[in-house]
Short mmCIF file of C-alpha atoms in Angstrom, two decimals:
data_model
loop_
_atom_site.label_atom_id
_atom_site.label_comp_id
_atom_site.label_asym_id
_atom_site.label_seq_id
_atom_site.Cartn_x
_atom_site.Cartn_y
_atom_site.Cartn_z
CA MET A 1 -63.01 76.50 60.49
CA SER A 2 -62.56 78.21 63.88
CA ALA A 3 -61.74 81.93 64.19
CA GLU A 4 -58.34 80.98 65.58
CA ASN A 5 -57.52 78.78 62.61
CA ALA A 6 -58.81 81.38 60.15
CA ALA A 7 -56.49 83.93 61.74
CA ALA A 8 -53.62 81.53 61.35
CA ASP A 9 -54.46 81.17 57.66
CA THR A 10 -54.48 84.94 57.18
CA THR A 11 -51.01 85.36 58.64
CA GLY A 12 -49.61 82.40 56.71
CA GLY A 13 -49.26 80.28 59.85
CA THR A 14 -50.23 76.66 60.37
CA PRO A 15 -53.49 75.97 62.23
CA ASP A 16 -53.05 73.81 65.28
CA ASP A 17 -55.39 71.15 63.94
CA HIS A 18 -53.40 70.53 60.77
CA GLY A 19 -51.14 67.59 60.13
CA THR A 20 -47.91 67.57 58.12
CA LEU A 21 -47.20 66.57 54.54
CA TYR A 22 -43.94 64.60 54.29
CA VAL A 23 -42.47 63.91 50.85
CA VAL A 24 -40.42 60.82 51.59
CA GLY A 25 -37.58 59.41 49.56
CA ILE A 26 -37.17 55.67 50.03
CA GLY A 27 -34.11 55.22 47.83
CA PRO A 28 -34.29 52.02 45.79
CA GLY A 29 -37.16 50.98 48.03
CA LEU A 30 -35.90 47.87 49.77
CA PRO A 31 -35.62 48.12 53.56
CA ALA A 32 -31.81 48.00 53.77
CA HIS A 33 -31.45 51.17 51.67
CA MET A 34 -34.16 53.26 53.34
CA THR A 35 -33.15 55.77 56.04
CA GLN A 36 -34.44 55.24 59.56
CA ARG A 37 -36.24 58.57 59.40
CA ALA A 38 -38.04 57.64 56.15
CA LYS A 39 -39.16 54.35 57.68
CA SER A 40 -40.32 56.05 60.91
CA VAL A 41 -42.31 58.74 59.04
CA ILE A 42 -44.07 56.20 56.83
CA GLU A 43 -44.83 53.85 59.72
CA SER A 44 -46.46 56.60 61.78
CA ALA A 45 -48.30 58.39 58.95
CA ASP A 46 -52.11 58.38 58.90
CA VAL A 47 -52.06 58.31 55.08
CA VAL A 48 -49.42 56.81 52.80
CA ILE A 49 -49.49 57.68 49.10
CA ALA A 50 -47.32 55.27 47.10
CA SER A 51 -47.22 53.37 43.80
CA SER A 52 -48.00 49.68 43.72
CA LEU A 53 -44.29 48.83 43.36
CA TYR A 54 -43.33 50.99 46.33
CA GLN A 55 -46.18 49.56 48.40
CA GLU A 56 -44.73 46.10 47.72
CA PHE A 57 -41.29 47.24 48.92
CA LEU A 58 -42.72 48.88 52.04
CA ARG A 59 -44.66 45.73 52.99
CA GLU A 60 -41.50 43.62 52.79
CA ASP A 61 -40.35 44.51 56.31
CA GLY A 62 -43.67 45.70 57.71
CA THR A 63 -43.19 49.43 57.19
CA ILE A 64 -46.85 49.40 56.12
CA PRO A 65 -49.29 46.61 56.98
CA PRO A 66 -49.63 43.61 54.65
CA GLU A 67 -52.32 43.33 52.02
CA SER A 68 -54.03 40.70 54.18
CA ARG A 69 -54.84 43.45 56.69
CA THR A 70 -55.85 46.05 54.06
CA ASP A 71 -59.46 46.31 52.92
CA GLU A 72 -60.68 47.15 49.39
CA ASP A 73 -60.78 50.82 50.23
CA GLY A 74 -57.09 50.84 51.11
CA VAL A 75 -57.62 51.08 54.88
CA ALA A 76 -55.00 48.97 56.63
CA THR A 77 -54.97 47.82 60.25
CA ARG A 78 -51.69 47.95 62.11
CA GLU A 79 -50.53 45.48 64.77
CA ASP A 80 -51.67 47.83 67.52
CA GLY A 81 -55.16 48.09 65.99
CA SER A 82 -54.74 51.63 64.65
CA GLN A 83 -55.57 52.31 61.01
CA GLN A 84 -53.55 53.68 58.12
CA GLU A 85 -54.95 54.65 54.75
CA ILE A 86 -52.94 53.44 51.77
CA VAL A 87 -53.52 55.35 48.53
CA ARG A 88 -52.18 54.07 45.22
CA SER A 89 -50.18 56.59 43.24
CA THR A 90 -49.82 56.53 39.46
CA MET A 91 -48.17 58.93 36.99
CA GLY A 92 -51.51 60.14 35.72
CA ARG A 93 -52.81 61.05 39.21
CA GLN A 94 -49.98 63.22 40.54
CA ILE A 95 -51.88 66.52 40.47
CA GLU A 96 -55.04 64.93 41.88
CA LEU A 97 -53.06 63.29 44.67
CA ALA A 98 -51.19 66.43 45.58
CA ARG A 99 -54.55 68.19 46.12
CA ALA A 100 -55.80 65.21 48.10
CA ALA A 101 -52.69 65.33 50.28
CA PHE A 102 -53.41 68.97 51.18
CA ASP A 103 -56.96 68.02 52.12
CA TYR A 104 -55.80 65.19 54.36
CA VAL A 105 -53.37 67.55 56.15
CA ARG A 106 -56.19 70.04 56.69
CA GLU A 107 -58.21 67.27 58.26
CA GLY A 108 -55.44 66.88 60.82
CA LYS A 109 -53.74 63.86 59.22
CA THR A 110 -50.06 63.21 58.75
CA VAL A 111 -49.34 62.23 55.12
CA ALA A 112 -46.34 60.36 53.71
CA HIS A 113 -46.16 60.99 49.95
CA VAL A 114 -43.62 58.35 48.82
CA SER A 115 -41.02 58.97 46.15
CA GLY A 116 -38.39 56.54 44.90
CA GLY A 117 -34.79 57.63 45.23
CA ASP A 118 -34.60 61.19 46.58
CA PRO A 119 -37.74 63.29 46.16
CA SER A 120 -35.72 66.33 45.02
CA VAL A 121 -33.70 64.45 42.39
CA TYR A 122 -36.20 64.10 39.55
CA GLY A 123 -38.71 63.12 42.21
CA LYS A 124 -41.97 64.51 43.52
CA SER A 125 -41.02 67.42 45.71
CA ASP A 126 -41.11 70.11 43.01
CA LEU A 127 -44.64 69.12 41.97
CA ILE A 128 -45.80 69.33 45.58
CA PHE A 129 -44.42 72.85 45.93
CA LYS A 130 -45.78 73.96 42.55
CA MET A 131 -49.25 72.61 43.47
CA ALA A 132 -49.00 74.27 46.89
CA GLU A 133 -48.42 77.57 45.13
CA GLU A 134 -51.22 77.02 42.65
CA GLU A 135 -53.65 76.03 45.41
CA SER A 136 -52.50 78.79 47.79
CA ALA A 137 -51.72 76.08 50.36
CA THR A 138 -49.67 78.30 52.63
CA ASP A 139 -51.36 76.63 55.61
CA VAL A 140 -49.94 73.19 54.72
CA PRO A 141 -46.66 72.27 56.44
CA ILE A 142 -44.37 70.44 54.02
CA GLU A 143 -41.20 68.54 54.93
CA ILE A 144 -38.82 66.66 52.62
CA VAL A 145 -37.26 63.41 53.82
CA PRO A 146 -34.23 62.61 51.66
CA GLY A 147 -33.36 59.22 50.17
CA VAL A 148 -30.59 57.48 48.33
CA THR A 149 -30.78 58.50 44.68
CA ALA A 150 -29.78 56.25 41.74
CA ALA A 151 -26.54 58.14 41.14
CA LEU A 152 -25.34 57.21 44.64
CA GLY A 153 -26.70 53.68 44.61
CA GLY A 154 -25.28 52.99 41.15
CA ALA A 155 -21.93 54.45 42.07
CA ALA A 156 -21.69 52.27 45.14
CA ASN A 157 -22.33 49.19 42.99
CA VAL A 158 -19.37 49.95 40.72
CA GLY A 159 -16.91 51.37 43.29
CA ALA A 160 -15.98 55.05 43.68
CA PRO A 161 -16.71 56.86 40.41
CA LEU A 162 -18.17 60.02 41.99
CA CYS A 163 -15.32 60.96 44.31
CA ASN A 164 -14.56 64.06 42.25
CA ASP A 165 -16.95 66.64 40.76
CA PHE A 166 -19.99 65.11 39.12
CA CYS A 167 -23.41 66.12 37.76
CA THR A 168 -26.67 64.47 36.84
CA VAL A 169 -28.59 64.96 33.57
CA SER A 170 -32.06 63.61 32.84
CA LEU A 171 -32.59 62.47 29.27
CA SER A 172 -36.36 62.77 29.46
CA ASP A 173 -37.60 65.41 27.03
CA LYS A 174 -41.05 65.48 28.58
CA TRP A 175 -40.39 68.79 30.35
CA ARG A 176 -37.21 70.01 28.64
CA GLY A 177 -36.55 70.24 24.89
CA TRP A 178 -33.75 68.11 23.47
CA ASP A 179 -31.76 71.22 22.50
CA GLU A 180 -31.54 72.20 26.18
CA ILE A 181 -30.57 68.66 27.18
CA GLU A 182 -27.83 68.60 24.51
CA GLU A 183 -26.47 71.95 25.72
CA LYS A 184 -26.21 70.63 29.28
CA LEU A 185 -24.55 67.40 28.18
CA ARG A 186 -21.96 69.24 26.13
CA ALA A 187 -21.19 71.70 28.96
CA ALA A 188 -20.81 68.83 31.45
CA ALA A 189 -18.52 66.91 29.12
CA VAL A 190 -16.33 69.95 28.41
CA SER A 191 -16.19 70.77 32.14
CA ASP A 192 -14.80 67.29 32.87
CA PHE A 193 -17.61 66.30 35.24
CA VAL A 194 -18.37 62.67 35.82
CA ILE A 195 -21.86 62.53 34.29
CA VAL A 196 -24.71 60.43 35.60
CA LEU A 197 -27.49 60.01 33.04
CA TYR A 198 -31.06 59.38 34.29
CA ASN A 199 -34.06 58.24 32.23
CA CYS A 200 -31.81 56.35 29.83
CA TRP A 201 -34.77 54.63 28.21
CA ARG A 202 -35.03 57.87 26.17
CA ASN A 203 -32.29 59.14 23.88
CA TYR A 204 -29.35 57.48 25.58
CA GLU A 205 -27.58 56.72 22.28
CA ARG A 206 -27.91 60.41 21.27
CA ALA A 207 -26.54 61.48 24.66
CA VAL A 208 -23.53 59.16 24.36
CA GLU A 209 -22.70 60.50 20.88
CA ILE A 210 -22.76 64.09 22.14
CA VAL A 211 -20.40 63.32 25.04
CA ARG A 212 -18.10 61.46 22.63
CA GLU A 213 -17.58 64.72 20.75
CA GLU A 214 -15.92 66.17 23.84
CA ARG A 215 -14.42 63.14 25.57
CA THR A 216 -12.17 60.29 24.42
CA ASP A 217 -13.73 56.97 23.47
CA ASP A 218 -11.71 55.12 26.09
CA ALA A 219 -13.44 56.98 28.93
CA LEU A 220 -14.96 54.41 31.21
CA VAL A 221 -18.73 54.01 31.50
CA ALA A 222 -20.92 51.96 33.91
CA ILE A 223 -24.39 50.88 32.89
CA VAL A 224 -26.33 50.24 36.12
CA ASN A 225 -29.82 48.78 36.41
CA ASP A 226 -32.16 48.77 39.45
CA ALA A 227 -29.34 49.76 41.87
CA GLY A 228 -30.08 48.49 45.33
CA ARG A 229 -33.14 46.47 44.33
CA ALA A 230 -31.61 43.04 43.88
CA ASP A 231 -34.21 40.96 42.02
CA ALA A 232 -37.12 43.04 43.20
CA GLY A 233 -36.92 45.76 40.57
CA ARG A 234 -38.48 45.86 37.14
CA ASN A 235 -35.51 44.17 35.45
CA GLY A 236 -33.17 43.01 38.21
CA GLU A 237 -30.06 44.64 39.59
CA SER A 238 -26.99 44.57 37.34
CA GLN A 239 -23.95 46.59 36.39
CA HIS A 240 -21.77 46.49 33.29
CA VAL A 241 -18.51 48.37 32.73
CA THR A 242 -17.67 49.43 29.19
CA THR A 243 -16.18 52.46 27.39
CA LEU A 244 -17.73 55.58 25.94
CA GLY A 245 -16.94 54.41 22.44
CA GLU A 246 -18.84 51.18 22.96
CA ALA A 247 -21.62 52.30 25.32
CA ALA A 248 -24.20 52.79 22.58
CA ASP A 249 -23.70 49.20 21.44
CA HIS A 250 -25.17 47.81 24.64
CA ASP A 251 -28.92 48.21 24.10
CA ASP A 252 -29.45 44.88 25.77
CA LYS A 253 -28.04 46.33 29.03
CA VAL A 254 -30.27 49.48 28.98
CA SER A 255 -33.50 48.07 30.30
CA GLY A 256 -35.77 50.96 31.15
CA MET A 257 -36.50 53.66 33.74
CA GLY A 258 -34.30 51.90 36.29
CA THR A 259 -31.16 52.29 34.14
CA SER A 260 -28.45 54.89 34.83
CA LEU A 261 -25.24 55.54 32.97
CA ILE A 262 -22.16 56.79 34.82
CA ILE A 263 -19.67 58.35 32.36
CA GLY A 264 -16.16 58.80 33.75
CA THR A 265 -13.56 61.42 33.06
CA HIS A 266 -9.97 61.09 31.86
CA GLU A 267 -9.00 60.40 35.49
CA THR A 268 -11.54 57.59 36.06
CA ALA A 269 -9.74 54.25 36.19
CA THR A 270 -10.39 50.64 37.03
CA TRP A 271 -9.23 48.73 40.08
CA SER A 272 -9.66 44.95 40.35
CA ASN A 273 -9.45 42.34 43.04
CA ASP A 274 -10.04 38.64 42.79
CA ASP A 275 -13.83 39.09 42.54
CA ARG A 276 -14.63 42.10 40.42
CA THR A 277 -13.56 45.32 38.67
CA TYR A 278 -14.36 48.72 40.17
CA LEU A 279 -14.39 52.26 38.80
CA VAL A 280 -12.53 54.96 40.73
CA THR A 281 -12.38 58.69 40.07
CA PRO A 282 -9.78 60.07 42.54
CA ARG A 283 -10.30 63.39 44.30
CA GLY A 284 -6.82 64.81 43.60
CA GLY A 285 -5.41 62.82 40.78
CA ARG A 286 -4.12 59.31 40.80
CA ASP A 287 -1.25 59.75 43.24
CA VAL A 288 -1.95 58.57 46.78
CA ASP A 289 0.28 61.38 48.06
CA ASP A 290 -2.39 63.82 46.91
CA PHE A 291 -4.76 62.69 49.66
#
């Protein structure tokens, strides 16, 4: 390292020969739901870190080169002849890949670390910052590129259920104990938030029963799978409208990590046209004069 770069490290600055680490949210992953900035960052990155599923999505419209132009080491050749390294991400390699991303940046490379949905909504951005603290990576520039999270994608599929105050709760007890999750669910239900449940493959029946203690059984619920992914997701895009009292009876509709539940309030209502039924939670009550 040069004396100039060492001095930059000492003052917490970024050496001129460093790249940038972008944590990029790609929403559901298909091209139509990815922001232009996310696409641009990934296309121009020297290194892309992404799961096999997200790589498949990104190849669909040429955001990254096709497999036919990618060698066994993950080095892909773009149309203009330049190269891009594609690194496969898995759940078990997150810490290792965060460290690798810092190293790439220090080599002067721009890195796109891909997250589904939004990287700050149960995504990867917190891990990157935690690892940066642990590794004393104050020299590594980090930027977050937002994406469409499942709460927004799922809400769009069923109408306008989030037009008043809402919150999200993850049902995964990997990092939080169930007692803490239950406390949050109960507080959200009492506070009359529309509640969006993530990670419904764990404990969703328990969560529904807790909310039922504070909310009437006729409250409307949408069960949404793979929002924005059409047939390209793990289980296929679908949405089903039911009630809080009957939500736990629909195990067949809760298909895995791609499932979200949107639990309405006493104001959430249905609106139907000739094609389908929508959920609507009005901002100021149900009277149009309130708008």
